[in-house]
Short mmCIF file of C-alpha atoms and ligand atoms in Angstrom, two decimals:
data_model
loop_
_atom_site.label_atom_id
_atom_site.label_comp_id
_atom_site.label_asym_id
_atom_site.label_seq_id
_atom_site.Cartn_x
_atom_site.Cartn_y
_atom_site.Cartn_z
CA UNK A 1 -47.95 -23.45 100.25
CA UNK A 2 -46.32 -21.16 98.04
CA UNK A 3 -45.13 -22.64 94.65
CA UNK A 4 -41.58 -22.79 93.54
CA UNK A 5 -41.05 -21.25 90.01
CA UNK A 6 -40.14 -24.39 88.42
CA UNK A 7 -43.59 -26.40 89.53
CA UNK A 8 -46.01 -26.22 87.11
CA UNK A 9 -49.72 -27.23 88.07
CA UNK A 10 -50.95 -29.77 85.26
CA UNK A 11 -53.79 -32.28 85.05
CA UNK A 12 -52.81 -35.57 83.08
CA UNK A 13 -55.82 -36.62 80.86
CA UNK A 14 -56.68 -39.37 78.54
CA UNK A 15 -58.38 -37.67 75.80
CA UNK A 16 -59.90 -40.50 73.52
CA UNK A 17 -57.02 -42.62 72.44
CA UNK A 18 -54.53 -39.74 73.26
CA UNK A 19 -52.63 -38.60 76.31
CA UNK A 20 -52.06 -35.56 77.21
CA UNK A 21 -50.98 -32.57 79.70
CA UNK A 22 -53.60 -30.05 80.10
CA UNK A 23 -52.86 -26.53 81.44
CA UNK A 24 -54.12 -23.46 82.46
CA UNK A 25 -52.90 -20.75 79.78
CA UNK A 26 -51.84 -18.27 82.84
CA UNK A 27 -50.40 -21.38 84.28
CA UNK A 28 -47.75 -21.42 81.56
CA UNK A 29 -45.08 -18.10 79.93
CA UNK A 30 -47.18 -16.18 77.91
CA UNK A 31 -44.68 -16.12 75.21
CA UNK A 32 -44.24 -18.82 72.59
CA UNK A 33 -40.86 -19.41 73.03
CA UNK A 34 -40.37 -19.49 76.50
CA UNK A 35 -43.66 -22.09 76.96
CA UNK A 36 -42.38 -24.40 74.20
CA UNK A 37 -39.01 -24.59 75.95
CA UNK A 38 -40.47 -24.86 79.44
CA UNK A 39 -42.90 -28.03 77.60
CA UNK A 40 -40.02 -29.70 76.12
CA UNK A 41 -38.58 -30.02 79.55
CA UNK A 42 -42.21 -30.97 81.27
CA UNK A 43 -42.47 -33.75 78.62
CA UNK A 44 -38.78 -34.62 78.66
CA UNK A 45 -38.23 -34.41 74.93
CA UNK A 46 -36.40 -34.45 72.93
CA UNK A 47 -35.48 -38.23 73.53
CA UNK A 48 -36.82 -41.05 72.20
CA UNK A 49 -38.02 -42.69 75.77
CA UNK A 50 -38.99 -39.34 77.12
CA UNK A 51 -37.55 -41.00 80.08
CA UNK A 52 -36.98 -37.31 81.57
CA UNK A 53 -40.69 -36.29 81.35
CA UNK A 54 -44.18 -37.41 81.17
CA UNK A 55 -44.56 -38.26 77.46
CA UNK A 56 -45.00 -41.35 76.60
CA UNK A 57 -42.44 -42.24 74.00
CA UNK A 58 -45.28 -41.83 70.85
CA UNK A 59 -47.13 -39.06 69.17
CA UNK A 60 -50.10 -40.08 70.76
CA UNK A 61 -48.69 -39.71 74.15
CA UNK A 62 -46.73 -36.43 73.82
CA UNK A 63 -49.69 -34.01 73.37
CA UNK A 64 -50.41 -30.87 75.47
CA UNK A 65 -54.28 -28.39 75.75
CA UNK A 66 -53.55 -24.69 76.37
CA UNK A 67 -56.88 -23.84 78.09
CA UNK A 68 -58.41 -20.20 78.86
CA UNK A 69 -61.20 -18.61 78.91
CA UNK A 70 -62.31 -17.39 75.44
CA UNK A 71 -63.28 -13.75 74.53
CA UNK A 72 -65.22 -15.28 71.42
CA UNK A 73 -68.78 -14.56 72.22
CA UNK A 74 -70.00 -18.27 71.04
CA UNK A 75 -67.25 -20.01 72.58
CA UNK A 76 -66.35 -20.22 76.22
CA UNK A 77 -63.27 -21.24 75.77
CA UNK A 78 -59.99 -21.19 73.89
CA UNK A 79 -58.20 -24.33 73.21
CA UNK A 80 -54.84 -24.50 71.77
CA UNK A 81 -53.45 -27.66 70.81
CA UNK A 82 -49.88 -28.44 71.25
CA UNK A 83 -47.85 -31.50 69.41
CA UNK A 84 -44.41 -31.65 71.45
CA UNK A 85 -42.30 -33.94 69.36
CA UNK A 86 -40.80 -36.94 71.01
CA UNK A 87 -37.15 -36.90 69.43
CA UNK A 88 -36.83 -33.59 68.39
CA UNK A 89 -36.37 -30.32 70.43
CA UNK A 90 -39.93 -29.20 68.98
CA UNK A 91 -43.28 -27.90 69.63
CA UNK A 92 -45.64 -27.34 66.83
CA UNK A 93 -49.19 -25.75 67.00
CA UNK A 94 -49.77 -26.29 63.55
CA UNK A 95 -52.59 -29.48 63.76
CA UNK A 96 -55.20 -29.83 65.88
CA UNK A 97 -56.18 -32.87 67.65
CA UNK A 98 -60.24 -33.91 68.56
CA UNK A 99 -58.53 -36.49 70.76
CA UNK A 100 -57.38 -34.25 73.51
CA UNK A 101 -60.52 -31.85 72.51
CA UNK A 102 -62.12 -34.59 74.81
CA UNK A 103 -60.73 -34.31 77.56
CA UNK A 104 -61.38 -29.90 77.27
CA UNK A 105 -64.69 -29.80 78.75
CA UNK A 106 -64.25 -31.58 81.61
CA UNK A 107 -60.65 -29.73 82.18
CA UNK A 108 -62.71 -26.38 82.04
CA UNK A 109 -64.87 -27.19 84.44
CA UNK A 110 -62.49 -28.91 87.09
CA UNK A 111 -60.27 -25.86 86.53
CA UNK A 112 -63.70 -23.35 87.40
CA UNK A 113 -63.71 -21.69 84.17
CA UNK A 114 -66.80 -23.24 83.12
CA UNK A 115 -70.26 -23.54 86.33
CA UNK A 116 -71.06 -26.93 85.60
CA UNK A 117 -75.15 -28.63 84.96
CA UNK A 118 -76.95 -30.61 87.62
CA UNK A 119 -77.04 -33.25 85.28
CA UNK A 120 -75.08 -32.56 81.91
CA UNK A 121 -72.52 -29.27 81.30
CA UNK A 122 -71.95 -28.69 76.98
CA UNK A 123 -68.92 -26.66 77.20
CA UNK A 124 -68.29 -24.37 73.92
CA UNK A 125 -64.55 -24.98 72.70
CA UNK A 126 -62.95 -22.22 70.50
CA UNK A 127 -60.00 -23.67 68.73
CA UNK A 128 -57.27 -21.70 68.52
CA UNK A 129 -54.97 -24.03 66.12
CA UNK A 130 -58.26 -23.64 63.33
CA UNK A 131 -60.20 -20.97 64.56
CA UNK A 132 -63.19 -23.30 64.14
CA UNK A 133 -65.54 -24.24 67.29
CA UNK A 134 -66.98 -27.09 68.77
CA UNK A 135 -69.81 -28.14 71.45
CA UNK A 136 -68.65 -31.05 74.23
CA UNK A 137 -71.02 -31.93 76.68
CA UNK A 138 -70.55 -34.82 79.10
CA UNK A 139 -72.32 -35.73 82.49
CA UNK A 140 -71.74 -33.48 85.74
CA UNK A 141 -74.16 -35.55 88.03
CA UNK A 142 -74.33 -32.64 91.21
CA UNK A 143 -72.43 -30.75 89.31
CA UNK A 144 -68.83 -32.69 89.15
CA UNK A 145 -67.35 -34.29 85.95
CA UNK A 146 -68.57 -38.22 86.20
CA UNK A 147 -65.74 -39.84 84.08
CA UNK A 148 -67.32 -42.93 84.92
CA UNK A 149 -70.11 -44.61 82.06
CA UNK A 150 -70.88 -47.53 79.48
CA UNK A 151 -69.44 -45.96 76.32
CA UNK A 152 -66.99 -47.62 74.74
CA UNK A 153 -64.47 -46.33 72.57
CA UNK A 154 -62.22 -48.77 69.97
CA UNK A 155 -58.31 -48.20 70.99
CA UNK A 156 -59.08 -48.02 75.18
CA UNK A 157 -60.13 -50.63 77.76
CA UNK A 158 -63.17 -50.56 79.47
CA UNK A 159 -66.03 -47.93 79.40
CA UNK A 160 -66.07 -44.52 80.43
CA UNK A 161 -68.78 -41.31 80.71
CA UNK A 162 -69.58 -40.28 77.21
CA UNK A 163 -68.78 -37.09 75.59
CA UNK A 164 -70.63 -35.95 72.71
CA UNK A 165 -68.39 -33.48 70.56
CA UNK A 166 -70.20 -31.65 67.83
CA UNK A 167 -68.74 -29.70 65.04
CA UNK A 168 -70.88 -27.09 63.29
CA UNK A 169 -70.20 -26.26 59.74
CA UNK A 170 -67.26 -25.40 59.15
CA UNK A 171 -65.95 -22.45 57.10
CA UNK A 172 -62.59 -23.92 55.64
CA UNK A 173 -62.95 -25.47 52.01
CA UNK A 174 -63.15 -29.32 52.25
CA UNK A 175 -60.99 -29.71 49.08
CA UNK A 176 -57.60 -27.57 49.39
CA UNK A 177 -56.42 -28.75 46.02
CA UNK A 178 -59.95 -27.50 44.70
CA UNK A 179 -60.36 -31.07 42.91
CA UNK A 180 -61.63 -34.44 44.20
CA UNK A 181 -59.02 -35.67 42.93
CA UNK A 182 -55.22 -35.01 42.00
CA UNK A 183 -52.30 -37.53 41.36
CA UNK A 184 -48.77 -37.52 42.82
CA UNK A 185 -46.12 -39.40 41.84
CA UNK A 186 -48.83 -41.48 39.51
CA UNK A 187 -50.94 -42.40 42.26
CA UNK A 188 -54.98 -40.72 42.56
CA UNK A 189 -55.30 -39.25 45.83
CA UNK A 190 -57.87 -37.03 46.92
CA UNK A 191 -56.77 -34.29 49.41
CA UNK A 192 -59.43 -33.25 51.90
CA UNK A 193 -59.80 -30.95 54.81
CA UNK A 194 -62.56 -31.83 57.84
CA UNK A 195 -60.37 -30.51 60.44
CA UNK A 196 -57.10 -32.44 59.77
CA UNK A 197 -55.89 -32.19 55.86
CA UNK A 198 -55.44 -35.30 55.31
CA UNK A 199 -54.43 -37.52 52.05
CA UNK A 200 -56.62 -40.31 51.25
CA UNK A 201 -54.61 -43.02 48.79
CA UNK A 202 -55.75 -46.36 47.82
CA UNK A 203 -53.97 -48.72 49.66
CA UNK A 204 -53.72 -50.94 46.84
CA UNK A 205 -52.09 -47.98 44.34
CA UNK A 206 -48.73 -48.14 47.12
CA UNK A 207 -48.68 -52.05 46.67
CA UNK A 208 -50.30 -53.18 50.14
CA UNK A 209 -53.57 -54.42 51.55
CA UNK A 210 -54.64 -51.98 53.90
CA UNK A 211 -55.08 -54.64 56.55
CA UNK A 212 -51.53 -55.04 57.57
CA UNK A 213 -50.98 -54.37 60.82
CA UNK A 214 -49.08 -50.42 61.86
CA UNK A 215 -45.91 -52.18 62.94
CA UNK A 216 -45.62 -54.24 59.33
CA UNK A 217 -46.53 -50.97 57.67
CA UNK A 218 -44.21 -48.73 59.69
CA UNK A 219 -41.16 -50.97 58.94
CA UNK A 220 -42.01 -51.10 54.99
CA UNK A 221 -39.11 -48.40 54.67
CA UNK A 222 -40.25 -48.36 50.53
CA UNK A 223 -43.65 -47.40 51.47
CA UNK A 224 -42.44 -44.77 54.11
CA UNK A 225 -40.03 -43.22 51.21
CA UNK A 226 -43.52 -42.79 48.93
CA UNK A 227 -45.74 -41.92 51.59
CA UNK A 228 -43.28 -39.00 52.39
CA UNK A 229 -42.49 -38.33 48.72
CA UNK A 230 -46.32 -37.69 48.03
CA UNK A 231 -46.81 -35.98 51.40
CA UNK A 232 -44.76 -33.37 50.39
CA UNK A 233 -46.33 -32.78 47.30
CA UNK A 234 -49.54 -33.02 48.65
CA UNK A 235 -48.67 -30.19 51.30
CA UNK A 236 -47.24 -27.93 48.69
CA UNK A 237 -51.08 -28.70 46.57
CA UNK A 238 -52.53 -28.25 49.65
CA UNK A 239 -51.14 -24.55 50.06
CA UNK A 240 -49.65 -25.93 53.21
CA UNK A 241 -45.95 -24.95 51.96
CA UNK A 242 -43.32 -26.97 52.98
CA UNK A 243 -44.43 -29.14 54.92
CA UNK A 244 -41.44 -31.40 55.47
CA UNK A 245 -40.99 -30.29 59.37
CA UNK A 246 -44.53 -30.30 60.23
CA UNK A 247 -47.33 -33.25 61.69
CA UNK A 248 -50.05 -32.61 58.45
CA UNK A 249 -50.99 -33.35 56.34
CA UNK A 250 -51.55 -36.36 57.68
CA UNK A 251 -51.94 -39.81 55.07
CA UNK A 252 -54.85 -42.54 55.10
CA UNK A 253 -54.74 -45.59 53.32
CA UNK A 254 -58.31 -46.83 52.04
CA UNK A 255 -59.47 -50.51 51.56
CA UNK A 256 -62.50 -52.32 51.32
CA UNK A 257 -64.56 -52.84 54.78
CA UNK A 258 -64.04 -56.58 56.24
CA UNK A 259 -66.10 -55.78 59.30
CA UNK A 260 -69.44 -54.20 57.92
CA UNK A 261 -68.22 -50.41 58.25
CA UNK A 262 -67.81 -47.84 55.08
CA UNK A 263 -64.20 -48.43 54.57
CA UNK A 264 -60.92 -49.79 56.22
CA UNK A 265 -57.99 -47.15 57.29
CA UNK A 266 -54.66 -47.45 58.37
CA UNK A 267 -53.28 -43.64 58.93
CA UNK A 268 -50.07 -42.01 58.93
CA UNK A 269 -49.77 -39.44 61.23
CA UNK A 270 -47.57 -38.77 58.73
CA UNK A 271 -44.53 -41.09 59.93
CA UNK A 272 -45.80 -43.78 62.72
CA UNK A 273 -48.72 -45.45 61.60
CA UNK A 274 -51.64 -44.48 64.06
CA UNK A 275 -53.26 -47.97 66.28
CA UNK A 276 -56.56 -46.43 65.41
CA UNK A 277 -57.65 -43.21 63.80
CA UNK A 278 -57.30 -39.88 64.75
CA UNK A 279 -60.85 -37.85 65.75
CA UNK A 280 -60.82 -34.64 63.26
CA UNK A 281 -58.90 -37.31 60.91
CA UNK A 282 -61.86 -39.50 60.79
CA UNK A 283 -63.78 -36.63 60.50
CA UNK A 284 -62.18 -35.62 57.21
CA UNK A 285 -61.70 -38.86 55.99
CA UNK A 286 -65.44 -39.37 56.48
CA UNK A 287 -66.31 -36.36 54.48
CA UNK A 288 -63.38 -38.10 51.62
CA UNK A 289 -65.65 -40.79 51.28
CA UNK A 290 -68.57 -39.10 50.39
CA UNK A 291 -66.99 -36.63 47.84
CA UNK A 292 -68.42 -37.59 44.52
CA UNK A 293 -65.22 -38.36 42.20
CA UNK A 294 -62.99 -39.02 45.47
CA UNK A 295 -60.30 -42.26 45.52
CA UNK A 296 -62.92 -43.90 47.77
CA UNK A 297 -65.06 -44.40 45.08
CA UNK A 298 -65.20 -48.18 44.10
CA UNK A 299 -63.57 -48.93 47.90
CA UNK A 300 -65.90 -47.27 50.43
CA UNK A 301 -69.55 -48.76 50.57
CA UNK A 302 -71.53 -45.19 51.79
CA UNK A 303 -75.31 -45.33 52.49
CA UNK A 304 -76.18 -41.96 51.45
CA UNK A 305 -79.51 -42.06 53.36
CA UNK A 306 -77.44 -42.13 56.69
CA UNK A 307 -75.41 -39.55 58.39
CA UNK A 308 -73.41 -42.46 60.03
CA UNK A 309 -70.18 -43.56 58.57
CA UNK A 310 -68.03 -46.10 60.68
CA UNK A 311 -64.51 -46.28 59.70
CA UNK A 312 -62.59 -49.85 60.63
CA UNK A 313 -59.11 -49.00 61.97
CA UNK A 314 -56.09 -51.50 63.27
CA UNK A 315 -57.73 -51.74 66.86
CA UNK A 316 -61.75 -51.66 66.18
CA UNK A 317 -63.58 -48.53 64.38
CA UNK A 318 -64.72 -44.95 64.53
CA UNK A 319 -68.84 -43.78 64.31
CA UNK A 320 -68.18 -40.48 62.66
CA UNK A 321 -71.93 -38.81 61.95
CA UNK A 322 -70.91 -36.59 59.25
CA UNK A 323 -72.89 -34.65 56.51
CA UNK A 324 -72.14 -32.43 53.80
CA UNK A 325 -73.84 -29.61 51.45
CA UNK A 326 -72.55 -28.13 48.45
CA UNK A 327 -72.81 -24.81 47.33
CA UNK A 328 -74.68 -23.62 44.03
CA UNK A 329 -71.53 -23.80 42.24
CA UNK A 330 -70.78 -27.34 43.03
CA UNK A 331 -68.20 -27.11 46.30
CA UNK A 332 -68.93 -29.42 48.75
CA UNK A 333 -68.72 -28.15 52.32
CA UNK A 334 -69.02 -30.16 55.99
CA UNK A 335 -72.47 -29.18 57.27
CA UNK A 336 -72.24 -31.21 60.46
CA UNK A 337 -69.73 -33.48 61.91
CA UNK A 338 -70.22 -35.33 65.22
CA UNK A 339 -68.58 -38.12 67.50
CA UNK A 340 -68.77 -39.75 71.06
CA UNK A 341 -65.43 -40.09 72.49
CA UNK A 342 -64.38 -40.54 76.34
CA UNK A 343 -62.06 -39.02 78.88
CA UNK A 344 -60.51 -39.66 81.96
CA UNK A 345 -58.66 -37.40 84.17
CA UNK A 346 -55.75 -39.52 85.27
CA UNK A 347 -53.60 -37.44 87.70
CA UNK A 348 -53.94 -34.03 88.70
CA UNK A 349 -50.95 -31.93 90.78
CA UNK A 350 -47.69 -30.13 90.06
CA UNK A 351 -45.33 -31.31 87.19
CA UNK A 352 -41.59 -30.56 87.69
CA UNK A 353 -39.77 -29.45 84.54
CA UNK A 354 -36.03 -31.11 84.44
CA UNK A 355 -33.50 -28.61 84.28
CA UNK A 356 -32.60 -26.76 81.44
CA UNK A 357 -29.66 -26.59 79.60
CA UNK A 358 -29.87 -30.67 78.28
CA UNK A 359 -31.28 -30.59 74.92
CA UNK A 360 -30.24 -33.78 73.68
CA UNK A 361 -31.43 -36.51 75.96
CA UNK A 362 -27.66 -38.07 76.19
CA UNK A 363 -26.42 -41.30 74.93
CA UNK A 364 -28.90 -43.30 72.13
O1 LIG B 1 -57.24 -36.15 64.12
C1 LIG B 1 -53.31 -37.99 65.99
C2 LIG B 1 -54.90 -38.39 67.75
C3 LIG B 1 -54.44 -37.62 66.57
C4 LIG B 1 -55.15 -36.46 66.12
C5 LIG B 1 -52.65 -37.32 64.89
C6 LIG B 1 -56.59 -36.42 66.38
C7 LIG B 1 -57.45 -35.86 65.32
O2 LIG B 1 -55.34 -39.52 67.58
O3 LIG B 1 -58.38 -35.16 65.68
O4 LIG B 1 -57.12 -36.78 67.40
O5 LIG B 1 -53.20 -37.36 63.81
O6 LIG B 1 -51.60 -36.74 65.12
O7 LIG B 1 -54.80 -37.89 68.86
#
């Protein structure tokens, strides 16, 4: 059968608590422009339903993988991240997300650009939106992607096939601001890079718990107007620039654990508030806690014998294994970051864009 131009072949993936469309790089235009235009139409943004497309109507839901092969020696290969915004014509590559990283490995090898195990395939990620690199390996029992498992992930029903994803040290300093600490607007915050720069505030310095639930917190229009008031402070300290268009940095309220974890979180990611907690997030907000002079001091309880940190979130927690070094002159830097997530190929065919030339979704 020979393919019209406008079918596009796509596999639909849960990656962790994420959904996404994962592609082939020589699947999709080469140039920027032309693939972001050609993804706003597969997704069906912008419009707040998505109706047209196969977002879901929610950041989570509205994510797309770029895969190819890599031409890094250490990597196999290159994974660019995608956010396609859900009510605005937009496509922005400038976060990365360890959600739909899950979902990479086994992507690469259904795709053939990665000979899978017997047993077990680790599949070496380059990715593109950091230039940092990670390991996933999950099981290929006879050498096919078993989705199926007993690991259980807070945020998704059921159990799946694990997959391990393992960060090596990364090069990128932990704290952009180059202090544990700064303060916007008079609040402490401590700005902090694992992956995802991410703001970590005291829940309690923005006059709520921390254990409200994201729809009380989202429609707390006072607390959106400071959360975006220090956000864009925070991205300018950051060296982020302006950072008023863009998806990071992202915002994490801390609070006291209630279920016998390090600390409580309820993200921002930066404008809906997140059901759970976002992988490379976690990751950095991990690494926050165990930042001498950080805001999570007096908040987070940290066993500094243990790699293991397990941040509470609205729907259950995240194990992040996470441990740092620091440098002779006193710069703490991520050594080692880990964390099991699951995926689950959901569909896997052609995707037909709609038509072009109907930008605005029609009638709100
Ligand atoms: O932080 C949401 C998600 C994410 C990002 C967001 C993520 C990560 O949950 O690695 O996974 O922060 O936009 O998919």
């Amino acid at each position: 059968m020979t393919r019209g131009p406008e079918e596009v072949p796509c596999l639909l993936m849960r990656g962790g608590t994420s959904k996404g469309a994962y592609f082939l790089a020589d699947d999709l235009p080469a140039e920027p422009a032309a693939r972001d235009a050609l993804l706003l139409r597969i997704m069906g943004s912008p419009d707040p339903r998505q109706i047209d497309g196969l977002g879901g109507a929610h950041p989570l839901t509205s994510k797309v993988a770029v895969v190819s092969p890599s031409a890094d020696p250490h990597a196999d290969v290159d994974y660019l991240f995608l956010q396609v915004a859900v009510d605005r014509a937009e496509v922005s590559d400038r976060q990365n997300c360890g959600n739909i990283l899950a979902g990479v490995g086994p992507f690469a090898v259904e795709r053939g650009l990665v000979a899978p195990g017997e047993a077990r395939t680790a599949v070496r990620i380059r990715m593109v939106n950091s230039g940092e690199r990670a390991t996933a390996a999950f099981p290929t029992p006879g050498g096919r992607v078993d989705y199926t498992g007993d690991a259980a992930i807070s945020g998704v029903p059921g159990t799946a096939a694990p997959v391990l994803i393992e960060f090596p040290a990364g090069a990128a300093p932990l704290l952009p601001t180059g202090r544990a600490r700064d303060e916007i607007d008079g609040v402490p915050v401590t700005c902090v890079d694992n992956g995802m720069p991410t703001v970590l505030i005291e829940a309690a310095a923005l006059k709520v718990t921390g254990y409200e639930p994201p729809a009380d917190l989202e429609e707390d229009a006072a607390l959106a107007d400071r959360l975006r008031r220090i956000r864009l402070k925070a991205g300018r300290l950051m060296g982020l620039g302006d950072v008023s268009g863009t998806t990071v940095p992202k915002l994490t309220l801390l609070a006291p654990p209630r279920e016998g974890g390090a600390v409580t979180t309820r993200t921002f990611i930066p404008v809906r508030c997140h059901p759970s907690i976002g992988v490379l997030g976690g990751a950095s907000v991990a690494a926050g806690l165990r930042i001498e002079g950080s805001v999570a001091e007096g908040i987070a309880r940290v066993h500094p014998e243990s790699d293991r940190i397990r941040i509470e979130h609205p729907s259950g927690f995240l194990d992040i294994e996470s441990s740092l070094g620091v440098t002779a002159d006193g710069t703490p830097f991520p050594r080692r970051t880990a964390v099991v997530r699951t995926a689950r190929k959901i569909f896997d065919g052609s995707v037909f864009p709609r038509a072009a030339g109907h930008p605005t979704g029609g009638q709100r």
